[in-house]
C-alpha positions as semicolon CSV with decimal commas, in nm:
position;residue;x (nm);y (nm);z (nm)
1;X;3,223;3,217;0,810
2;X;2,966;2,940;0,823
3;X;2,633;3,045;0,975
4;X;2,439;2,823;1,214
5;X;2,716;2,567;1,247
6;X;2,897;2,494;1,569
7;X;3,261;2,419;1,627
8;X;3,456;2,282;1,445
9;X;3,276;2,427;1,143
10;X;3,300;2,786;1,254
11;X;3,601;2,980;1,134
12;X;3,869;2,981;1,400
13;X;3,978;3,327;1,519
14;X;4,326;3,423;1,410
15;X;4,584;3,404;1,685
16;X;4,740;3,732;1,783
17;X;5,115;3,763;1,725
18;X;5,318;3,665;2,029
19;X;5,529;3,947;2,170
20;X;5,760;3,919;2,471
21;X;5,716;4,228;2,685
22;X;6,032;4,144;2,875
23;X;6,236;4,145;2,553
24;X;6,205;4,513;2,459
25;X;6,582;4,537;2,419
26;X;6,556;4,281;2,139
27;X;6,274;4,407;1,911
28;X;6,090;4,151;1,702
29;X;5,951;4,185;1,354
30;X;5,609;4,350;1,324
31;X;5,443;4,010;1,305
32;X;5,603;3,875;1,623
33;X;5,816;3,564;1,623
34;X;5,931;3,419;1,293
35;X;5,690;3,183;1,120
36;X;5,860;2,845;1,106
37;X;5,683;2,740;0,787
38;X;5,837;2,829;0,454
39;X;5,618;2,960;0,172
40;X;5,629;2,813;-0,175
41;X;5,793;3,034;-0,434
42;X;5,850;2,990;-0,809
43;X;6,193;2,921;-0,954
44;X;6,317;3,185;-1,200
45;X;6,337;3,143;-1,576
46;X;6,652;2,946;-1,639
47;X;6,595;2,692;-1,359
48;X;6,344;2,407;-1,374
49;X;6,286;2,121;-1,133
50;X;6,172;1,760;-1,173
51;X;6,108;1,550;-0,863
52;X;6,253;1,200;-0,910
53;X;6,169;1,066;-0,563
54;X;5,918;1,228;-0,333
55;X;6,000;1,292;0,033
56;X;5,809;1,103;0,300
57;X;5,467;1,238;0,388
58;X;5,588;1,340;0,735
59;X;5,864;1,556;0,587
60;X;5,703;1,894;0,520
61;X;5,969;2,138;0,641
62;X;6,220;2,287;0,396
63;X;6,563;2,444;0,453
64;X;6,606;2,821;0,438
65;X;6,891;3,066;0,387
66;X;7,145;3,028;0,668
67;X;7,077;2,658;0,731
68;X;7,359;2,402;0,719
69;X;7,257;2,162;0,442
70;X;7,388;1,811;0,363
71;X;7,331;1,676;0,012
72;X;7,450;1,424;-0,242
73;X;7,459;1,555;-0,596
74;X;7,568;1,464;-0,946
75;X;7,656;1,751;-1,182
76;X;7,652;1,734;-1,563
77;X;7,680;1,982;-1,849
78;X;7,570;1,967;-2,211
79;X;7,829;1,895;-2,478
80;X;7,619;1,910;-2,796
81;X;7,292;2,024;-2,954
82;X;7,049;1,856;-2,910
83;X;7,199;1,821;-2,564
84;X;7,396;1,523;-2,451
85;X;7,529;1,554;-2,099
86;X;7,870;1,478;-1,952
87;X;7,922;1,427;-1,579
88;X;8,188;1,654;-1,432
89;X;8,136;1,593;-1,059
90;X;7,963;1,347;-0,825
91;X;7,962;1,335;-0,447
92;X;7,830;0,978;-0,466
93;X;8,186;0,849;-0,482
94;X;8,267;0,997;-0,142
95;X;8,116;1,180;0,153
96;X;7,800;1,392;0,124
97;X;7,857;1,761;0,061
98;X;7,780;2,007;0,343
99;X;7,740;2,382;0,299
100;X;7,548;2,685;0,426
101;X;7,262;2,812;0,211
102;X;7,303;3,170;0,099
103;X;7,683;3,188;0,128
104;X;7,758;3,141;-0,243
105;X;7,926;2,805;-0,185
106;X;7,731;2,630;-0,463
107;X;7,584;2,716;-0,802
108;X;7,324;2,993;-0,795
109;X;7,059;2,755;-0,926
110;X;7,117;2,521;-0,632
111;X;7,087;2,810;-0,386
112;X;6,742;2,872;-0,534
113;X;6,638;2,511;-0,586
114;X;6,732;2,340;-0,260
115;X;6,494;2,555;-0,047
116;X;6,209;2,399;-0,250
117;X;6,307;2,048;-0,136
118;X;6,210;1,833;0,161
119;X;6,427;1,589;0,355
120;X;6,474;1,265;0,159
121;X;6,363;1,416;-0,173
122;X;6,559;1,344;-0,491
123;X;6,522;1,606;-0,762
124;X;6,680;1,702;-1,093
125;X;6,739;2,068;-1,173
126;X;6,798;2,186;-1,530
127;X;6,978;2,520;-1,538
128;X;7,090;2,781;-1,783
129;X;7,464;2,842;-1,779
130;X;7,458;3,150;-1,555
131;X;7,266;2,954;-1,290
132;X;7,466;2,630;-1,319
133;X;7,831;2,743;-1,305
134;X;7,999;2,673;-0,973
135;X;8,333;2,738;-0,809
136;X;8,372;2,428;-0,590
137;X;8,478;2,071;-0,669
138;X;8,458;1,982;-1,035
139;X;8,570;2,305;-1,203
140;X;8,344;2,423;-1,485
141;X;8,623;2,614;-1,662
142;X;8,614;2,370;-1,957
143;X;8,237;2,385;-1,997
144;X;8,136;2,509;-2,345
145;X;7,987;2,857;-2,363
146;X;7,609;2,848;-2,347
147;X;7,603;2,498;-2,195
148;X;7,305;2,370;-2,000
149;X;7,356;2,211;-1,660
150;X;7,184;1,917;-1,491
151;X;7,209;1,870;-1,115
152;X;7,064;1,559;-0,954
153;X;7,029;1,644;-0,585
154;X;6,933;1,434;-0,283
155;X;6,855;1,640;0,026
156;X;6,987;1,424;0,310
157;X;6,944;1,658;0,605
158;X;6,994;2,008;0,734
159;X;7,046;2,192;1,060
160;X;6,808;2,483;1,090
161;X;6,990;2,803;1,186
162;X;6,826;3,130;1,280
163;X;6,952;3,470;1,391
164;X;6,749;3,520;1,709
165;X;6,826;3,889;1,757
166;X;6,863;3,980;1,388
167;X;7,213;4,116;1,445
168;X;7,429;3,802;1,429
169;X;7,502;3,806;1,803
170;X;7,301;3,492;1,891
171;X;7,267;3,210;1,636
172;X;7,037;2,917;1,705
173;X;7,106;2,580;1,542
174;X;6,860;2,291;1,574
175;X;7,076;1,991;1,666
176;X;6,799;1,736;1,717
177;X;6,436;1,767;1,606
178;X;6,158;1,732;1,860
179;X;5,836;1,533;1,855
180;X;5,468;1,619;1,856
181;X;5,312;1,949;1,760
182;X;5,293;2,151;2,080
183;X;5,530;2,443;2,135
184;X;5,563;2,664;2,446
185;X;5,416;3,012;2,458
186;X;5,469;3,319;2,674
187;X;5,391;3,259;3,047
188;X;5,390;2,880;3,003
189;X;5,614;2,665;3,223
190;X;5,861;2,417;3,080
191;X;6,132;2,177;3,195
192;X;6,473;2,233;3,036
193;X;6,812;2,079;3,016
194;X;7,069;2,363;3,013
195;X;7,442;2,337;2,946
196;X;7,668;2,641;2,910
197;X;8,025;2,619;2,783
198;X;8,285;2,895;2,809
199;X;8,504;2,986;2,509
200;X;8,768;2,742;2,639
201;X;8,499;2,465;2,649
202;X;8,487;2,463;3,028
203;X;8,142;2,385;3,166
204;X;8,007;2,697;3,338
205;X;7,662;2,564;3,418
206;X;7,479;2,236;3,370
207;X;7,124;2,167;3,488
208;X;6,933;1,854;3,385
209;X;6,580;1,952;3,495
210;X;6,534;2,328;3,516
211;X;6,176;2,445;3,560
212;X;6,138;2,776;3,379
213;X;5,848;3,005;3,288
214;X;5,870;3,199;2,963
215;X;5,870;3,571;3,043
216;X;5,983;3,523;3,404
217;X;6,334;3,670;3,361
218;X;6,464;3,394;3,593
219;X;6,770;3,349;3,372
220;X;6,889;3,707;3,397
221;X;6,921;3,918;3,086
222;X;6,962;3,595;2,888
223;X;6,594;3,519;2,954
224;X;6,480;3,706;2,642
225;X;6,719;3,499;2,432
226;X;6,606;3,173;2,594
227;X;6,241;3,269;2,540
228;X;6,296;3,328;2,170
229;X;6,482;3,002;2,144
230;X;6,199;2,809;2,310
231;X;5,914;2,956;2,105
232;X;5,875;2,715;1,814
233;X;6,062;2,427;1,980
234;X;5,894;2,089;2,028
235;X;5,932;1,838;2,310
236;X;6,282;1,681;2,324
237;X;6,416;1,921;2,064
238;X;6,780;2,020;2,119
239;X;6,910;2,363;2,020
240;X;7,259;2,512;2,028
241;X;7,297;2,886;2,085
242;X;7,622;3,049;1,975
243;X;7,623;3,368;2,183
244;X;7,870;3,640;2,084
245;X;7,675;3,896;2,287
246;X;7,758;3,930;2,658
247;X;7,485;3,754;2,854
248;X;7,412;3,678;3,218
249;X;7,224;3,350;3,275
250;X;7,114;3,444;3,626
251;X;7,451;3,403;3,796
252;X;7,545;3,771;3,789
253;X;7,841;3,708;3,557
254;X;7,831;3,846;3,204
255;X;8,028;3,655;2,940
256;X;8,039;3,640;2,563
257;X;8,131;3,368;2,313
258;X;7,926;3,110;2,502
259;X;7,794;2,783;2,360
260;X;7,456;2,712;2,519
261;X;7,272;2,383;2,464
262;X;6,901;2,381;2,549
263;X;6,691;2,064;2,557
264;X;6,314;2,112;2,586
265;X;6,213;1,812;2,799
266;X;5,854;1,895;2,895
267;X;5,590;2,158;2,830
268;X;5,375;2,181;3,140
269;X;5,004;2,242;3,104
270;X;4,831;2,431;3,385
271;X;4,456;2,466;3,431
272;X;4,236;2,647;3,680
273;X;4,022;2,368;3,829
274;X;3,878;2,574;4,117
275;X;3,499;2,581;4,148
276;X;3,485;2,961;4,134
277;X;3,756;2,983;3,865
278;X;3,953;3,214;4,095
279;X;4,283;3,026;4,056
280;X;4,265;2,898;4,412
281;X;4,327;2,546;4,279
282;X;4,559;2,499;3,983
283;X;4,624;2,165;3,817
284;X;4,970;2,122;3,666
285;X;5,029;1,839;3,421
286;X;5,386;1,719;3,472
287;X;5,392;1,437;3,215
288;X;5,160;1,411;2,918
289;X;4,932;1,105;2,918
290;X;4,914;0,845;2,644
């Protein structure tokens, strides 16, 4: 820590993990809510990566296991030594390829390599045979034993998916990314759009501007789920919750297999502006200024 220097040169205190006291039925990890950032990790021997086109500077997030990923890719295998490569599949001639990371739907080397990429990045992965073989389009059954694989991959997009309760009963998918950097915290007030569909797609509840305080339990026993969904969301982000667990959203009716769409419209900022700082006068910012 710097000595004799004022803010911003002093070391900032570490923020304590955020725990929802009202969510005891849904225990969190020891460190609180999941960290949204993904750490860098090395690729194993047998897989190497070369970046052909860098992602934009604003694209710093990376997909993780469980996310729905959309890519274009061209796959080749070696046919001689020194290696010459023959193309055996390309998605460029048709629609992009969509799959879920971690489900074994692509070559093992791609499962490991794609989480190192950012949106818009174009990379080439060189893989040993056991990492490059795949069981989807473009069968590798005729590939010579000991062949090396090349995969040219463009990461087009992905939908972030997370298991909110760590038991598969509520899955969150980010449908539209938000803007800015601010995210709501426990006891903060927000404005939501809320739409709940029954298993038969009938609309059970639809509210355009719902004022809600994290930790308030105003949405019944579903409040803990909504709170975990909101933590980490940015303004105007849209999330879809696939709820297999029976939940009551404050109407006294428990149902399962619900599709719940949450839009975070505003994050209200409140401040004690009373002279004595006794909360006798609270300022609430409804819309953020320019």
